[in-house]
Amino acid sequence: MVTPGLWEAMEEAESDSGYPQELTYELLESMRRIDPGLNSFITVNGAAVEQARRRSGKGPLRGLPIAIKDSITTDGIETTCGSRILEGYVPPYNSTAVERLIAAGGVVLGKTNMDEFSMGSTGENSYFGPTRNPWDLERVPGGSSSGSAAAVSAGLAPAALGADTGGSVRAPACFTATFGLKPTYGRVSRYGLIAYANSMEQIGPITRDTRDAALLMSIIAGWDPKDPTSSKEPIPDYLGALDVDVKGWKIAIVKEMVDGGVDGDILRSFWRAVDEASSLGIDIEMTSVKYLGHALAAYYIIACSEASSNLARYDGLRYGMTGEYVGNWRKVFAKIRGEGFGREVKVRIMLGTYMLSAGYYEEFYLKALKVRRLVAESFYRLFKKYRLLLSPTMPILPPRLGEKLMDPLAMYMMDVETVPASLAGIPSASLPAGFSKGLPIGLQIMGPPFGEPEIFAFSARLEEKLGLNPRPPISL
Ligand code: GLN
């Protein structure tokens, strides 16, 4: 069986009402066969086939199954966020994004593997073991939405939701040759998204192509009274944007993002994609985003600081893991948190606590907020002149398992291309742009706030032109 993308599946379901149920059944069977090697799912929804049958024909999704990152809550389905401390936690409610998918006739296929609490760039920081890359099982699929990307790439799901704080949708999309979008901050409700660094994160689609992402966005985007940071900006016609003519558009390449730090093969693919873009009649220039050299540091200071506060709620009393309550509360909490959190999570909680403490707050956290504002303003200025900005998505090819794990700084450096858009809160996508030694390479497309339609329009045209339609060696 070749698993279709979401759009194709939708068309199939239109003419055959039994199809969603059949597809869901087949996917669960294939999962049993190939997922032990990939480890892309943590939990499977045991009721998925039955739900696909019941929702068949309903809404645009007609009972089709979607994989959901395990940081996004699902009513009645275990949600661990890749952490031991949440093992066994079954939320009594759906996140708004999932609620909207279900209202549109979608079915939760299962919960996908991820770096613990979304902290990581490779997918290796999961309590449930690393996810592997379907393009090369010895390599990582990127993180933190590792399982969502690996599953879509391998054909274990027609589409998935991930979440992106500093690159967690874009990095795995890049490493698995799938399309991934981090929407504008506030575009998709974060209600039910387990917080890591809440001032930056957004739920976003990981799909086979641009059209599938536009389709999912048209379902999950929009204001939500349960998320005060969600935006009331009207939802544009994302699918209509796919047919917009991009001829005559002015787009720029960010100079600092194509410098010596990027792998040579990636740059070659990048420039080839740029050539294809200019053959679409697009006017392409070079430009510069100010203060980019400080973006990575600012991102990690803000992310760790927010994490230290957001993760204070995991004490073994309210959700998931529990323990024996002996001794005073300090001892109980220390034991639970000591055993429940993995190493990287503890490192970040400690760093964040330090950076928020009296005396260091001004020196680190406040300074990082200033950098963030400067980077954002630099982007806003550029979007007065350019429709979109381009860069490679990742500076390196997918590393081998274990290669980056022992060196946290090398792991953080992987995010150098993706964190600027996160700091600025602007939408940013990764589109498959080529291969080197059989490994995927991605092009990052950044847009102005609420510029998702422009991203879709450009991406759809370029995708057509590149004609890659990638399927990894281990796909079904
Ligand atoms: N790799 C980055 C981090 O660890 C981004 C992760 C994410 O977007 N959640 O913070």
XYZ file of C-alpha atoms and ligand atoms in Angstrom:
486
model
C 0.000 0.000 0.000
C 1.176 3.503 -0.755
C -0.140 5.900 1.863
C -1.631 8.945 0.198
C -1.284 12.494 1.447
C -4.251 14.045 3.195
C -5.749 15.654 0.110
C -5.605 12.504 -1.978
C -7.070 10.554 0.936
C -9.877 13.086 1.164
C -10.688 12.634 -2.520
C -10.662 8.875 -2.123
C -12.940 9.144 0.904
C -15.363 11.256 -1.095
C -16.025 8.453 -3.530
C -15.715 5.558 -1.071
C -17.240 5.940 2.384
C -15.477 2.792 3.649
C -12.071 4.197 2.800
C -11.228 6.121 6.033
C -11.858 3.017 8.104
C -9.887 0.816 5.698
C -6.968 3.248 5.614
C -6.890 3.554 9.405
C -6.881 -0.224 9.766
C -4.064 -0.574 7.217
C -2.005 2.099 8.941
C -2.321 0.398 12.316
C -1.245 -2.885 10.703
C 1.738 -1.238 9.005
C 2.658 0.421 12.261
C 2.906 -2.945 13.958
C 5.247 -4.048 11.181
C 7.572 -1.096 10.728
C 7.255 1.176 13.735
C 9.367 -0.975 16.037
C 12.271 0.086 13.795
C 11.261 3.754 13.626
C 9.736 4.360 17.056
C 7.588 7.184 15.757
C 4.543 6.490 17.955
C 4.336 6.418 21.752
C 0.621 5.596 21.946
C -1.844 4.271 19.416
C -5.515 5.238 19.628
C -7.184 1.853 20.073
C -10.531 3.324 19.002
C -9.201 4.879 15.774
C -10.772 2.379 13.334
C -14.170 2.620 14.977
C -13.971 6.428 15.070
C -12.969 6.488 11.391
C -16.061 4.439 10.612
C -18.331 6.677 12.662
C -16.956 9.933 11.282
C -16.842 8.744 7.681
C -18.342 11.372 5.391
C -18.355 14.039 8.125
C -16.684 17.407 7.557
C -13.813 17.946 5.137
C -11.713 15.211 6.785
C -14.410 12.520 6.410
C -13.058 10.240 9.140
C -9.401 10.351 8.071
C -6.700 9.671 10.675
C -4.090 12.248 11.730
C -1.044 11.640 13.947
C -0.673 14.030 16.893
C 2.506 15.057 18.707
C 2.468 13.816 22.274
C 2.684 17.352 23.702
C -0.840 18.057 22.442
C -3.551 16.826 24.793
C -6.076 14.262 23.607
C -9.181 13.416 25.606
C -8.936 9.864 26.939
C -5.623 9.115 25.178
C -2.402 9.043 27.191
C -0.319 12.187 26.660
C 3.249 12.026 27.990
C 5.134 14.856 26.262
C 7.953 12.313 25.874
C 8.552 12.355 29.624
C 8.550 9.772 32.364
C 6.971 12.312 34.712
C 3.780 12.290 32.627
C 3.732 8.558 31.974
C 0.199 7.303 32.508
C -1.367 10.772 32.296
C -4.678 10.573 30.445
C -6.038 14.084 29.861
C -9.745 14.628 30.446
C -9.888 17.146 27.591
C -8.807 17.817 24.027
C -6.530 20.611 22.987
C -8.385 23.103 20.806
C -6.429 22.048 17.688
C -7.484 18.410 18.177
C -11.032 19.447 19.015
C -11.166 21.306 15.686
C -9.746 18.347 13.760
C -12.390 16.108 15.255
C -15.137 18.630 14.508
C -13.878 18.582 10.895
C -14.268 14.801 10.778
C -10.676 13.920 11.711
C -9.567 10.980 13.876
C -6.589 10.836 16.238
C -4.471 7.976 14.888
C -1.987 8.011 17.753
C 0.462 10.125 19.729
C 3.892 10.625 18.264
C 7.292 10.410 19.860
C 9.188 13.591 20.716
C 12.060 15.056 22.671
C 11.048 15.274 26.320
C 9.022 18.464 26.872
C 9.983 19.499 23.313
C 13.578 20.119 24.364
C 15.847 18.935 21.595
C 16.628 19.103 17.902
C 17.172 15.437 17.071
C 14.369 13.405 18.673
C 16.816 11.579 20.921
C 15.807 13.171 24.233
C 12.643 11.084 24.580
C 12.055 8.905 27.634
C 10.551 6.405 25.176
C 13.738 6.086 23.142
C 14.940 7.898 20.026
C 12.943 8.057 16.803
C 14.840 6.991 13.686
C 14.917 8.616 10.279
C 13.096 6.629 7.572
C 15.683 7.882 5.043
C 18.499 6.253 7.029
C 17.705 4.318 10.187
C 21.135 5.116 11.637
C 20.311 8.821 11.568
C 18.011 11.091 13.561
C 14.798 12.463 12.021
C 15.171 15.849 13.746
C 13.228 17.101 16.730
C 11.438 17.764 18.758
C 8.417 16.658 16.652
C 10.441 13.618 15.582
C 7.657 11.055 15.499
C 5.184 13.246 13.593
C 7.711 13.849 10.818
C 9.033 10.272 10.677
C 5.472 8.889 10.574
C 4.341 11.162 7.735
C 7.544 10.598 5.817
C 7.356 6.809 6.123
C 3.666 6.773 5.219
C 2.432 5.756 8.668
C 0.064 8.748 8.672
C -1.351 10.897 5.854
C -0.571 14.017 7.932
C 0.386 15.056 11.448
C 0.403 17.889 13.930
C 3.651 18.930 15.545
C 4.593 21.945 17.620
C 7.438 24.372 17.130
C 9.136 26.606 19.698
C 12.508 27.155 18.068
C 12.363 24.783 15.110
C 10.585 21.659 16.316
C 8.310 21.398 13.281
C 10.773 22.734 10.724
C 13.842 20.690 11.751
C 12.158 17.283 11.532
C 10.300 18.305 8.368
C 13.682 19.216 6.862
C 15.397 15.971 7.915
C 12.561 13.747 6.652
C 11.685 15.550 3.379
C 8.228 16.554 4.550
C 6.584 19.981 4.607
C 6.327 21.670 8.005
C 4.920 25.021 9.053
C 5.349 27.012 12.240
C 2.430 29.439 12.070
C 2.496 33.064 13.238
C 2.462 33.294 17.036
C -1.211 33.432 18.027
C -2.530 31.958 14.774
C -3.331 28.529 16.265
C -4.679 28.104 19.787
C -2.173 26.761 22.304
C -4.926 25.537 24.596
C -3.940 21.986 25.477
C -0.389 22.316 24.156
C 1.913 21.352 27.018
C 4.044 24.417 27.627
C 7.815 24.521 27.217
C 8.508 28.141 26.177
C 4.992 29.465 25.775
C 5.872 32.896 24.378
C 7.196 31.253 21.219
C 5.481 27.932 20.601
C 2.801 27.138 18.077
C 1.119 23.973 16.897
C 1.767 23.402 13.186
C 1.164 20.829 10.435
C 3.713 18.308 9.143
C 2.550 16.955 5.797
C 3.587 15.403 2.496
C 3.175 18.705 0.666
C 2.139 22.348 0.844
C -1.500 21.738 -0.042
C -2.023 19.322 2.852
C -0.592 21.886 5.271
C -2.886 24.602 3.879
C -5.816 22.244 4.353
C -4.896 21.501 7.981
C -4.300 25.180 8.719
C -7.750 26.050 7.386
C -9.099 23.709 10.077
C -6.920 24.449 13.118
C -6.247 28.199 12.784
C -8.277 30.880 14.496
C -9.181 32.657 17.689
C -9.947 30.632 20.793
C -11.440 32.123 23.951
C -9.455 29.506 25.909
C -6.119 30.928 24.722
C -5.751 34.646 25.472
C -2.682 34.817 23.203
C -4.622 33.557 20.196
C -5.349 36.174 17.543
C -8.662 37.515 16.295
C -7.143 38.231 12.884
C -9.570 36.758 10.301
C -8.542 33.430 8.780
C -7.596 33.888 5.134
C -8.342 31.424 2.371
C -5.285 29.165 2.717
C -6.328 26.765 -0.026
C -7.126 29.634 -2.373
C -3.620 30.969 -1.742
C -2.203 27.895 -3.468
C -3.302 29.289 -6.832
C -1.992 32.809 -6.382
C 0.469 33.909 -9.060
C 3.886 34.687 -7.587
C 5.343 36.236 -10.739
C 6.952 39.586 -10.054
C 7.234 38.968 -6.299
C 10.249 40.333 -4.508
C 11.901 37.871 -2.146
C 15.225 38.028 -0.299
C 17.845 35.624 0.961
C 19.151 36.310 4.462
C 22.887 36.770 4.019
C 23.838 35.756 7.562
C 21.999 32.453 7.102
C 23.948 31.265 4.059
C 27.430 31.905 5.400
C 30.305 29.574 6.229
C 28.440 27.734 9.001
C 26.223 25.873 6.531
C 27.187 22.497 5.002
C 28.377 22.812 1.378
C 25.940 20.264 -0.063
C 23.060 22.042 1.653
C 24.153 25.346 0.160
C 24.349 23.801 -3.324
C 20.768 22.510 -3.045
C 19.701 25.832 -1.595
C 21.083 27.809 -4.522
C 19.557 25.374 -7.020
C 16.167 25.940 -5.389
C 16.755 29.691 -5.546
C 17.472 29.381 -9.296
C 14.195 27.531 -9.746
C 12.437 30.254 -7.777
C 13.820 32.952 -10.031
C 12.690 30.994 -13.078
C 9.160 31.528 -11.717
C 9.630 35.221 -12.418
C 10.485 36.089 -8.829
C 12.908 38.866 -8.164
C 15.461 37.618 -5.623
C 17.849 39.834 -3.671
C 20.261 39.444 -0.757
C 19.467 41.130 2.527
C 20.567 41.239 6.114
C 18.680 40.746 9.390
C 20.228 42.748 12.206
C 21.377 41.220 15.501
C 21.094 37.670 14.148
C 24.403 36.777 15.752
C 22.691 37.066 19.154
C 19.502 35.229 18.241
C 20.535 31.731 19.327
C 21.726 32.861 22.762
C 18.627 35.004 23.288
C 16.402 32.099 22.274
C 17.971 29.655 24.733
C 17.883 32.169 27.591
C 14.189 32.883 27.029
C 13.308 29.223 26.411
C 15.093 27.936 29.539
C 13.678 30.746 31.690
C 10.123 30.030 30.603
C 10.696 26.282 30.983
C 11.878 26.668 34.576
C 8.576 28.327 35.387
C 6.303 26.172 33.208
C 7.726 22.889 34.482
C 7.298 23.807 38.155
C 3.836 22.233 38.070
C 5.175 18.681 37.694
C 5.374 17.495 41.268
C 3.884 14.035 41.082
C 0.743 15.178 42.879
C -1.384 16.395 40.029
C -0.506 14.584 36.810
C 1.121 11.375 35.683
C 3.848 9.773 37.736
C 3.321 9.425 41.444
C 5.559 8.094 44.153
C 5.636 7.222 47.793
C 4.988 10.263 49.867
C 7.486 9.865 52.665
C 9.387 12.659 54.368
C 8.687 16.340 53.958
C 7.452 17.939 50.736
C 10.953 18.932 49.666
C 12.048 15.316 49.746
C 8.944 14.113 47.953
C 9.230 16.699 45.165
C 12.972 16.183 44.813
C 12.520 12.451 44.424
C 9.676 12.685 41.913
C 11.321 15.418 39.851
C 14.728 13.789 40.144
C 13.419 10.518 38.744
C 10.717 11.883 36.452
C 12.707 14.377 34.378
C 15.484 13.448 31.977
C 18.924 15.021 31.983
C 18.339 17.738 29.370
C 15.133 18.878 31.058
C 16.903 19.199 34.400
C 19.758 21.136 32.813
C 17.310 23.625 31.304
C 15.240 24.025 34.477
C 18.432 24.796 36.398
C 19.777 27.179 33.768
C 16.433 28.955 33.579
C 16.105 29.249 37.336
C 19.593 30.709 37.501
C 18.905 33.219 34.734
C 15.714 34.418 36.394
C 17.260 34.795 39.840
C 17.889 38.184 41.442
C 20.914 39.868 39.955
C 21.024 37.675 36.846
C 17.553 38.521 35.633
C 18.677 41.846 34.155
C 21.933 40.448 32.869
C 20.419 37.505 30.986
C 16.660 37.421 30.718
C 15.959 41.126 30.202
C 18.834 41.438 27.774
C 17.520 38.470 25.796
C 14.096 40.112 25.599
C 15.731 43.223 24.156
C 17.556 41.164 21.523
C 14.292 39.489 20.661
C 12.601 42.859 20.097
C 15.491 44.088 17.928
C 15.491 40.925 15.794
C 11.702 41.143 15.400
C 11.864 44.798 14.355
C 14.585 44.044 11.848
C 12.351 41.375 10.291
C 9.298 43.666 10.229
C 11.279 46.331 8.389
C 12.389 43.821 5.756
C 8.847 42.640 5.170
C 7.931 46.155 4.051
C 10.184 45.517 1.084
C 10.103 41.734 0.573
C 7.178 39.312 0.488
C 9.242 36.474 1.950
C 12.734 35.647 3.213
C 14.661 32.457 2.445
C 17.408 30.399 4.076
C 18.346 26.753 4.462
C 16.239 25.127 7.234
C 19.080 23.231 8.907
C 22.799 23.979 8.651
C 23.737 20.266 8.621
C 22.490 16.985 7.174
C 20.688 14.629 9.593
C 23.344 13.497 12.093
C 23.903 9.896 13.129
C 22.201 8.757 16.323
C 24.282 9.750 19.323
C 26.475 12.139 17.336
C 25.107 15.348 18.923
C 23.850 13.877 22.151
C 27.008 14.235 24.185
C 27.579 17.839 23.177
C 24.642 20.078 24.132
C 26.174 23.130 22.474
C 26.487 21.320 19.142
C 22.824 20.336 19.527
C 21.801 23.961 20.232
C 23.814 25.162 17.227
C 21.589 23.071 14.959
C 18.805 25.607 15.595
C 20.720 28.607 14.323
C 18.578 28.975 11.183
C 15.203 28.341 12.779
C 15.210 30.349 16.041
C 15.206 33.859 14.480
C 11.637 33.384 13.169
C 10.629 32.025 16.580
C 11.955 35.090 18.375
C 10.092 37.327 15.937
C 6.869 35.267 16.120
C 6.658 35.189 12.318
C 5.449 32.218 10.267
C 8.092 29.966 8.799
C 8.001 26.756 6.792
C 10.406 24.074 5.632
C 9.966 22.749 2.085
C 11.914 19.727 0.742
C 14.517 21.210 -1.602
C 16.840 18.380 -2.542
C 19.071 15.549 -1.367
C 22.697 14.900 -0.641
C 23.946 11.320 -0.290
C 20.306 10.239 -0.087
C 19.613 12.583 2.848
C 16.944 15.295 2.715
C 17.675 19.025 2.527
C 15.110 21.719 3.354
C 14.478 25.299 2.315
C 13.173 27.664 4.989
C 10.528 30.180 3.890
C 9.829 32.985 6.379
C 6.905 35.374 6.023
C 5.524 38.497 7.690
C 3.094 38.123 10.621
C -0.007 36.310 9.312
C 1.754 35.835 5.966
C 0.932 32.110 5.798
C -0.928 32.603 2.474
C 2.216 34.074 0.870
C 4.270 31.155 2.185
C 1.770 28.665 0.760
C 1.596 30.420 -2.621
C 5.362 30.490 -3.073
C 5.933 27.028 -1.638
C 3.291 25.416 -3.853
C 4.819 26.928 -7.003
C 8.365 26.025 -6.084
C 7.385 22.517 -5.005
C 5.816 21.984 -8.421
C 8.953 23.256 -10.103
C 11.316 21.103 -8.023
C 9.136 18.039 -8.648
C 10.707 15.962 -5.859
C 7.664 14.088 -4.461
C 9.942 12.289 -1.988
C 9.345 8.790 -0.593
C 11.940 7.325 1.748
C 13.387 3.818 1.307
C 11.422 2.350 4.170
C 8.053 3.876 3.308
C 5.133 1.474 3.008
N 15.732 22.638 19.566
C 15.067 23.743 20.181
C 15.032 23.563 21.672
O 15.427 22.552 22.123
C 13.679 23.901 19.640
C 12.737 22.918 20.175
C 11.339 23.268 19.904
O 11.035 23.980 18.944
N 10.478 22.820 20.766
O 14.616 24.420 22.396
